[in-house]
Structures are given as C-alpha cells and as structure tokens.
N, CA, C and O atoms as a MOPAC input file, in Angstrom:
PM7 MOZYME 1SCF
protein

 N     21.03200 1   -19.52900 1     8.65100 1
 C     20.44800 1   -19.03400 1     9.87600 1
 C     19.95500 1   -17.60300 1     9.68600 1
 O     20.54400 1   -16.81000 1     8.95100 1
 N     18.88500 1   -17.30900 1    10.35600 1
 C     18.28700 1   -15.97600 1    10.25100 1
 C     19.10800 1   -14.96900 1    11.04800 1
 O     19.49700 1   -15.21700 1    12.18900 1
 N     19.35700 1   -13.83900 1    10.42300 1
 C     20.05700 1   -12.76200 1    11.11300 1
 C     19.02900 1   -11.93400 1    11.88300 1
 O     17.82300 1   -12.12500 1    11.73000 1
 N     19.51800 1   -11.02200 1    12.70300 1
 C     18.61000 1   -10.15300 1    13.46400 1
 C     17.74300 1    -9.33000 1    12.52100 1
 O     16.56500 1    -9.11000 1    12.80100 1
 N     18.30700 1    -8.87300 1    11.41000 1
 C     17.53800 1    -8.07600 1    10.44500 1
 C     16.43800 1    -8.91500 1     9.81000 1
 O     15.32600 1    -8.42500 1     9.61000 1
 N     16.73100 1   -10.16100 1     9.49200 1
 C     15.72200 1   -11.06100 1     8.91000 1
 C     14.62300 1   -11.32800 1     9.93000 1
 O     13.43800 1   -11.29000 1     9.59800 1
 N     15.01600 1   -11.59700 1    11.16200 1
 C     14.02400 1   -11.85500 1    12.20800 1
 C     13.11400 1   -10.65600 1    12.42400 1
 O     11.91500 1   -10.82200 1    12.65000 1
 N     13.66700 1    -9.44800 1    12.35900 1
 C     12.85300 1    -8.24000 1    12.50800 1
 C     11.87600 1    -8.09400 1    11.33700 1
 O     10.71600 1    -7.73100 1    11.53300 1
 N     12.34600 1    -8.37500 1    10.13100 1
 C     11.48000 1    -8.30500 1     8.94900 1
 C     10.32600 1    -9.28500 1     9.06800 1
 O      9.18000 1    -8.93200 1     8.79200 1
 N     10.61700 1   -10.49900 1     9.47100 1
 C      9.57500 1   -11.52200 1     9.63500 1
 C      8.58800 1   -11.10400 1    10.72300 1
 O      7.37800 1   -11.25500 1    10.55600 1
 N      9.09300 1   -10.58900 1    11.81500 1
 C      8.22500 1   -10.15900 1    12.91000 1
 C      7.26100 1    -9.05800 1    12.46100 1
 O      6.07000 1    -9.11100 1    12.76900 1
 N      7.77000 1    -8.07300 1    11.74300 1
 C      6.92100 1    -6.98200 1    11.25400 1
 C      5.90900 1    -7.48800 1    10.22700 1
 O      4.76200 1    -7.04200 1    10.22500 1
 N      6.31500 1    -8.40700 1     9.35800 1
 C      5.39500 1    -8.97400 1     8.36900 1
 C      4.26300 1    -9.72300 1     9.06400 1
 O      3.10700 1    -9.62200 1     8.65400 1
 N      4.58900 1   -10.46600 1    10.10100 1
 C      3.56800 1   -11.21100 1    10.84200 1
 C      2.55400 1   -10.26500 1    11.47800 1
 O      1.36200 1   -10.56900 1    11.51400 1
 N      3.01300 1    -9.12700 1    11.97700 1
 C      2.10200 1    -8.14600 1    12.56900 1
 C      1.10400 1    -7.61000 1    11.53800 1
 O     -0.02000 1    -7.25500 1    11.89100 1
 N      1.50600 1    -7.55100 1    10.27700 1
 C      0.64600 1    -7.00700 1     9.22600 1
 C     -0.35600 1    -8.02300 1     8.68000 1
 O     -1.34400 1    -7.63700 1     8.05500 1
 N     -0.11900 1    -9.29200 1     8.90500 1
 C     -0.94300 1   -10.34300 1     8.30100 1
 C     -2.42300 1   -10.18300 1     8.59100 1
 O     -3.23700 1   -10.26300 1     7.67100 1
 N     -2.79400 1    -9.95700 1     9.84300 1
 C     -4.22400 1    -9.89400 1    10.17400 1
 C     -4.91700 1    -8.75500 1     9.43700 1
 O     -6.10400 1    -8.85800 1     9.12500 1
 N     -4.20500 1    -7.68100 1     9.15700 1
 C     -4.78800 1    -6.55900 1     8.42900 1
 C     -4.87600 1    -6.87000 1     6.92900 1
 O     -5.87200 1    -6.55400 1     6.27800 1
 N     -3.84100 1    -7.48100 1     6.40200 1
 C     -3.79000 1    -7.77100 1     4.96800 1
 C     -4.87400 1    -8.75700 1     4.56400 1
 O     -5.52400 1    -8.56600 1     3.53700 1
 N     -5.08400 1    -9.81200 1     5.35300 1
 C     -6.05500 1   -10.83100 1     4.94600 1
 C     -7.49700 1   -10.36400 1     5.08100 1
 O     -8.40200 1   -11.01700 1     4.56200 1
 N     -7.73100 1    -9.25400 1     5.76200 1
 C     -9.08200 1    -8.69900 1     5.85600 1
 C     -9.44900 1    -7.86200 1     4.64300 1
 O    -10.61600 1    -7.51600 1     4.45800 1
 N     -8.47400 1    -7.53600 1     3.82300 1
 C     -8.75000 1    -6.70000 1     2.65500 1
 C     -9.51400 1    -7.50900 1     1.60900 1
 O     -9.28700 1    -8.71000 1     1.46500 1
 N    -10.42600 1    -6.85100 1     0.87200 1
 C    -11.19800 1    -7.58400 1    -0.12600 1
 C    -10.34900 1    -8.01200 1    -1.32800 1
 O    -10.71600 1    -8.94800 1    -2.03800 1
 N     -9.25100 1    -7.35700 1    -1.55500 1
 C     -8.36900 1    -7.71400 1    -2.67000 1
 C     -7.44900 1    -8.85400 1    -2.23300 1
 O     -6.98600 1    -8.88200 1    -1.09200 1
 N     -7.19000 1    -9.78600 1    -3.14100 1
 C     -6.34600 1   -10.91700 1    -2.78100 1
 C     -4.93400 1   -10.81100 1    -3.33900 1
 O     -4.04200 1   -11.53800 1    -2.90200 1
 N     -4.71800 1    -9.91800 1    -4.29500 1
 C     -3.37900 1    -9.70500 1    -4.84200 1
 C     -3.01700 1    -8.25100 1    -4.63700 1
 O     -3.81700 1    -7.35500 1    -4.90400 1
 N     -1.80500 1    -8.02400 1    -4.16100 1
 C     -1.35100 1    -6.66400 1    -3.91900 1
 C      0.14000 1    -6.56400 1    -4.19900 1
 O      0.90200 1    -7.50300 1    -3.97000 1
 N      0.52900 1    -5.41700 1    -4.69400 1
 C      1.92900 1    -5.07300 1    -4.85800 1
 C      2.15100 1    -3.86000 1    -3.97000 1
 O      1.43200 1    -2.86700 1    -4.07600 1
 N      3.13200 1    -3.93800 1    -3.10600 1
 C      3.36200 1    -2.87200 1    -2.13800 1
 C      4.77500 1    -2.33600 1    -2.31400 1
 O      5.74400 1    -3.09600 1    -2.35300 1
 N      4.87500 1    -1.01900 1    -2.42000 1
 C      6.16800 1    -0.35000 1    -2.53400 1
 C      6.18900 1     0.80600 1    -1.54900 1
 O      5.19700 1     1.51600 1    -1.38300 1
 N      7.32300 1     0.98600 1    -0.90200 1
 C      7.48200 1     2.10000 1     0.03600 1
 C      8.69000 1     2.91600 1    -0.37600 1
 O      9.79300 1     2.38300 1    -0.50200 1
 N      8.48700 1     4.20200 1    -0.58500 1
 C      9.56700 1     5.13800 1    -0.88600 1
 C      9.93600 1     5.82200 1     0.42600 1
 O      9.26000 1     6.75400 1     0.86100 1
 N     11.01100 1     5.35100 1     1.05200 1
 C     11.39100 1     5.84900 1     2.37700 1
 C     11.75200 1     7.32700 1     2.34000 1
 O     11.39600 1     8.07100 1     3.25300 1
 N     12.45500 1     7.76200 1     1.29800 1
 C     12.86200 1     9.16200 1     1.20100 1
 C     11.66000 1    10.09800 1     1.11300 1
 O     11.64800 1    11.15600 1     1.74300 1
 N     10.65100 1     9.71300 1     0.33400 1
 C      9.44400 1    10.53300 1     0.18600 1
 C      8.40000 1    10.20000 1     1.26100 1
 O      7.43400 1    10.94300 1     1.43500 1
 N      8.58900 1     9.10400 1     1.97000 1
 C      7.65500 1     8.60600 1     2.98200 1
 C      6.26000 1     8.38300 1     2.38600 1
 O      5.24600 1     8.83200 1     2.92000 1
 N      6.25600 1     7.66800 1     1.25500 1
 C      5.01200 1     7.37400 1     0.54300 1
 C      4.90500 1     5.85900 1     0.35400 1
 O      5.84800 1     5.20000 1    -0.08400 1
 N      3.72900 1     5.33000 1     0.69700 1
 C      3.43900 1     3.90800 1     0.52800 1
 C      2.48300 1     3.74900 1    -0.64300 1
 O      1.44700 1     4.41100 1    -0.71000 1
 N      2.84300 1     2.86400 1    -1.56300 1
 C      2.00100 1     2.59000 1    -2.72700 1
 C      1.46800 1     1.16900 1    -2.60600 1
 O      2.24100 1     0.22500 1    -2.44700 1
 N      0.15600 1     1.01500 1    -2.67900 1
 C     -0.46900 1    -0.30000 1    -2.68200 1
 C     -1.24500 1    -0.41000 1    -3.99300 1
 O     -2.14500 1     0.38600 1    -4.26400 1
 N     -0.88400 1    -1.40500 1    -4.79900 1
 C     -1.56800 1    -1.61300 1    -6.07600 1
 C     -2.31800 1    -2.93100 1    -6.02900 1
 O     -1.80000 1    -3.93400 1    -5.53900 1
 N     -3.54200 1    -2.92400 1    -6.54000 1
 C     -4.36900 1    -4.12900 1    -6.56300 1
 C     -4.32700 1    -4.81700 1    -7.91600 1
 O     -4.82000 1    -5.93500 1    -8.06900 1
 N     -3.75600 1    -4.16800 1    -8.86700 1
 C     -3.46600 1    -4.73800 1   -10.18200 1
 C     -1.97300 1    -4.52000 1   -10.35500 1
 O     -1.39000 1    -3.69600 1    -9.65000 1
 N     -1.35200 1    -5.22500 1   -11.25700 1
 C      0.06700 1    -4.94700 1   -11.48000 1
 C      0.20100 1    -3.44600 1   -11.64900 1
 O     -0.60700 1    -2.82900 1   -12.34300 1
 N      1.20800 1    -2.84700 1   -11.02600 1
 C      1.31400 1    -1.38200 1   -11.08900 1
 C      1.12000 1    -0.85900 1   -12.50700 1
 O      1.73900 1    -1.33000 1   -13.46100 1
 N      0.24200 1     0.12700 1   -12.61000 1
 C     -0.13800 1     0.68000 1   -13.90600 1
 C     -0.56600 1     2.12300 1   -13.74200 1
 O     -0.73300 1     2.61200 1   -12.62500 1
 N     -0.73700 1     2.77900 1   -14.83100 1
 C     -1.20000 1     4.16500 1   -14.78500 1
 C     -2.69400 1     4.20300 1   -14.49200 1
 O     -3.48300 1     3.46600 1   -15.08200 1
 N     -3.05600 1     5.07500 1   -13.57300 1
 C     -4.46900 1     5.27300 1   -13.26600 1
 C     -5.05200 1     6.26100 1   -14.26900 1
 O     -4.34700 1     7.12400 1   -14.79300 1
 N     -6.33700 1     6.12400 1   -14.52500 1
 C     -7.00900 1     7.08200 1   -15.40600 1
 C     -7.66200 1     8.19800 1   -14.61600 1
 O     -8.04500 1     9.22200 1   -15.18200 1
 N     -7.79200 1     8.00600 1   -13.30200 1
 C     -8.40800 1     9.02100 1   -12.45300 1
 C     -7.91000 1     8.80400 1   -11.02900 1
 O     -7.43800 1     7.72100 1   -10.68200 1
 N     -8.02000 1     9.83400 1   -10.21900 1
 C     -7.62900 1     9.70200 1    -8.81800 1
 C     -8.48600 1    10.62500 1    -7.96700 1
 O     -9.09200 1    11.58000 1    -8.45400 1
 N     -8.51500 1    10.30700 1    -6.68500 1
 C     -9.29600 1    11.09200 1    -5.73900 1
 C     -8.46800 1    11.24800 1    -4.46100 1
 O     -8.07600 1    10.25500 1    -3.84800 1
 N     -8.20300 1    12.49300 1    -4.06200 1
 C     -7.44400 1    12.75600 1    -2.84400 1
 C     -8.41700 1    12.88900 1    -1.68500 1
 O     -9.30600 1    13.74100 1    -1.70800 1
 N     -8.25100 1    12.05300 1    -0.68000 1
 C     -9.05200 1    12.15800 1     0.52200 1
 C     -8.41900 1    13.19800 1     1.44200 1
 O     -7.24300 1    13.52600 1     1.28500 1
 N     -9.16700 1    13.70800 1     2.38000 1
 C     -8.66300 1    14.80000 1     3.20900 1
 C     -7.54600 1    14.38400 1     4.16000 1
 O     -6.87600 1    15.24600 1     4.73000 1
 N     -7.33300 1    13.09200 1     4.34300 1
 C     -6.30400 1    12.64300 1     5.26900 1
 C     -4.99700 1    12.22800 1     4.59000 1
 O     -4.20700 1    11.48400 1     5.17100 1
 N     -4.76700 1    12.70100 1     3.37000 1
 C     -3.51500 1    12.41700 1     2.68500 1
 C     -3.44700 1    11.05300 1     2.03600 1
 O     -2.36200 1    10.50800 1     1.83300 1
 N     -4.59500 1    10.50500 1     1.71300 1
 C     -4.65100 1     9.22700 1     1.00900 1
 C     -5.21900 1     9.47700 1    -0.38000 1
 O     -6.25600 1    10.11800 1    -0.54600 1
 N     -4.51700 1     8.95800 1    -1.35600 1
 C     -4.91400 1     9.12500 1    -2.75200 1
 C     -5.44700 1     7.79400 1    -3.26700 1
 O     -4.74400 1     6.78400 1    -3.23500 1
 N     -6.68800 1     7.79400 1    -3.74000 1
 C     -7.27900 1     6.60500 1    -4.34600 1
 C     -7.03300 1     6.69000 1    -5.84500 1
 O     -7.28900 1     7.72200 1    -6.46500 1
 N     -6.53600 1     5.60400 1    -6.42300 1
 C     -6.23100 1     5.59400 1    -7.85800 1
 C     -7.17600 1     4.62800 1    -8.57200 1
 O     -7.35800 1     3.48400 1    -8.15500 1
 N     -7.76300 1     5.11600 1    -9.64500 1
 C     -8.75400 1     4.34800 1   -10.40300 1
 C     -8.30700 1     4.15300 1   -11.84500 1
 O     -7.62600 1     5.00700 1   -12.41200 1
 N     -8.68600 1     3.04400 1   -12.42400 1
 C     -8.59800 1     2.82700 1   -13.86700 1
 C    -10.04100 1     2.63200 1   -14.29600 1
 O    -10.67400 1     1.62200 1   -13.98700 1
 N    -10.54100 1     3.61700 1   -15.01100 1
 C    -11.96300 1     3.71400 1   -15.30100 1
 C    -12.68600 1     3.81200 1   -13.95400 1
 O    -12.41300 1     4.74800 1   -13.20300 1
 N    -13.57800 1     2.90800 1   -13.62100 1
 C    -14.29400 1     2.99200 1   -12.33700 1
 C    -13.77600 1     2.00400 1   -11.29700 1
 O    -14.36600 1     1.87100 1   -10.22500 1
 N    -12.68700 1     1.31600 1   -11.59900 1
 C    -12.16800 1     0.28500 1   -10.71000 1
 C    -11.00600 1     0.83100 1    -9.88000 1
 O    -10.07300 1     1.42400 1   -10.42200 1
 N    -11.06800 1     0.62800 1    -8.56000 1
 C     -9.97100 1     1.02100 1    -7.68500 1
 C     -8.79000 1     0.10300 1    -7.96700 1
 O     -8.88200 1    -1.11200 1    -7.78800 1
 N     -7.67400 1     0.69200 1    -8.41100 1
 C     -6.49700 1    -0.11400 1    -8.72700 1
 C     -5.34700 1     0.13500 1    -7.75900 1
 O     -4.34600 1    -0.58200 1    -7.78400 1
 N     -5.48600 1     1.15300 1    -6.90300 1
 C     -4.40800 1     1.38100 1    -5.95500 1
 C     -4.70900 1     2.47100 1    -4.95300 1
 O     -5.63400 1     3.26700 1    -5.11400 1
 N     -3.89900 1     2.48000 1    -3.91500 1
 C     -3.98400 1     3.48000 1    -2.86100 1
 C     -2.56900 1     4.01000 1    -2.63000 1
 O     -1.61900 1     3.23500 1    -2.52100 1
 N     -2.44000 1     5.31900 1    -2.55900 1
 C     -1.16500 1     5.95300 1    -2.23900 1
 C     -1.32800 1     6.64000 1    -0.89200 1
 O     -2.25800 1     7.42400 1    -0.69900 1
 N     -0.42700 1     6.34700 1     0.03800 1
 C     -0.51300 1     6.90000 1     1.39200 1
 C      0.65400 1     7.85400 1     1.60200 1
 O      1.81000 1     7.43300 1     1.64000 1
 N      0.34900 1     9.13400 1     1.73800 1
 C      1.37500 1    10.13300 1     2.01900 1
 C      1.71700 1    10.11700 1     3.50600 1
 O      0.87500 1     9.76500 1     4.33200 1
 N      2.92900 1    10.49100 1     3.84500 1
 C      3.40200 1    10.48300 1     5.24100 1
 C      3.08700 1     9.15100 1     5.91300 1
 O      2.55400 1     9.11100 1     7.02200 1
 N      3.42000 1     8.07600 1     5.23200 1
 C      3.06900 1     6.72700 1     5.68400 1
 C      3.65100 1     6.37600 1     7.05100 1
 O      3.00000 1     5.67700 1     7.82800 1
 N      4.84200 1     6.83500 1     7.36000 1
 C      5.46800 1     6.44500 1     8.62300 1
 C      4.79500 1     7.07200 1     9.83900 1
 O      5.05800 1     6.66400 1    10.97000 1
 N      3.94200 1     8.04500 1     9.62100 1
 C      3.26200 1     8.71900 1    10.72800 1
 C      1.90700 1     8.08300 1    11.05700 1
 O      1.16800 1     8.58700 1    11.90200 1
 N      1.59100 1     6.98600 1    10.39000 1
 C      0.29200 1     6.32400 1    10.59300 1
 C      0.45400 1     5.04100 1    11.39200 1
 O      1.49600 1     4.38800 1    11.33600 1
 N     -0.55700 1     4.69800 1    12.11400 1
 C     -0.54700 1     3.46100 1    12.91000 1
 C     -1.29200 1     2.38000 1    12.18500 1
 O     -1.39900 1     1.26100 1    12.68700 1

C-alpha cells in the first residue's frame, strides 16, 4: 500500500508531466541537491561539459561542443 510520502511523490510527479513531455529532449536525468538548492537536468548521461553559458537569471546552460547537454538551475526551490 502507498504511504502518504509515496502518494505525495506521485502527486508532484504528475504535476510535472505536462511540462516534461513538452520538452524537445526525450531522455533526461534529473538530480536535485537540496543543500545547495541546485537542480541538474542532463539530456545525455551526465558528463563533463566542454563549455557553458550563464544566463542572467541563474540558469547555466552546459554544452559538449555545440550540443546542449544539460541545464543547471541555481536557487531551484525559488522558481515556479
């Protein structure tokens, strides 16, 4: 039987579905560092980027050569 914590996890995952399926990438690895409040989204198996670009809103785009391989979101819990 599902516990309250499991039910909450499922509920939050369902809320994210409509946003996730709109993304052009079909495979993603997502990690959240709660202590640092940083969300990592990788479109390839997590790997070292060869270049990065910091946007003015605290989002870091990570590239391997010219291909976007990930997004790092600083202060992730403060975003809607």
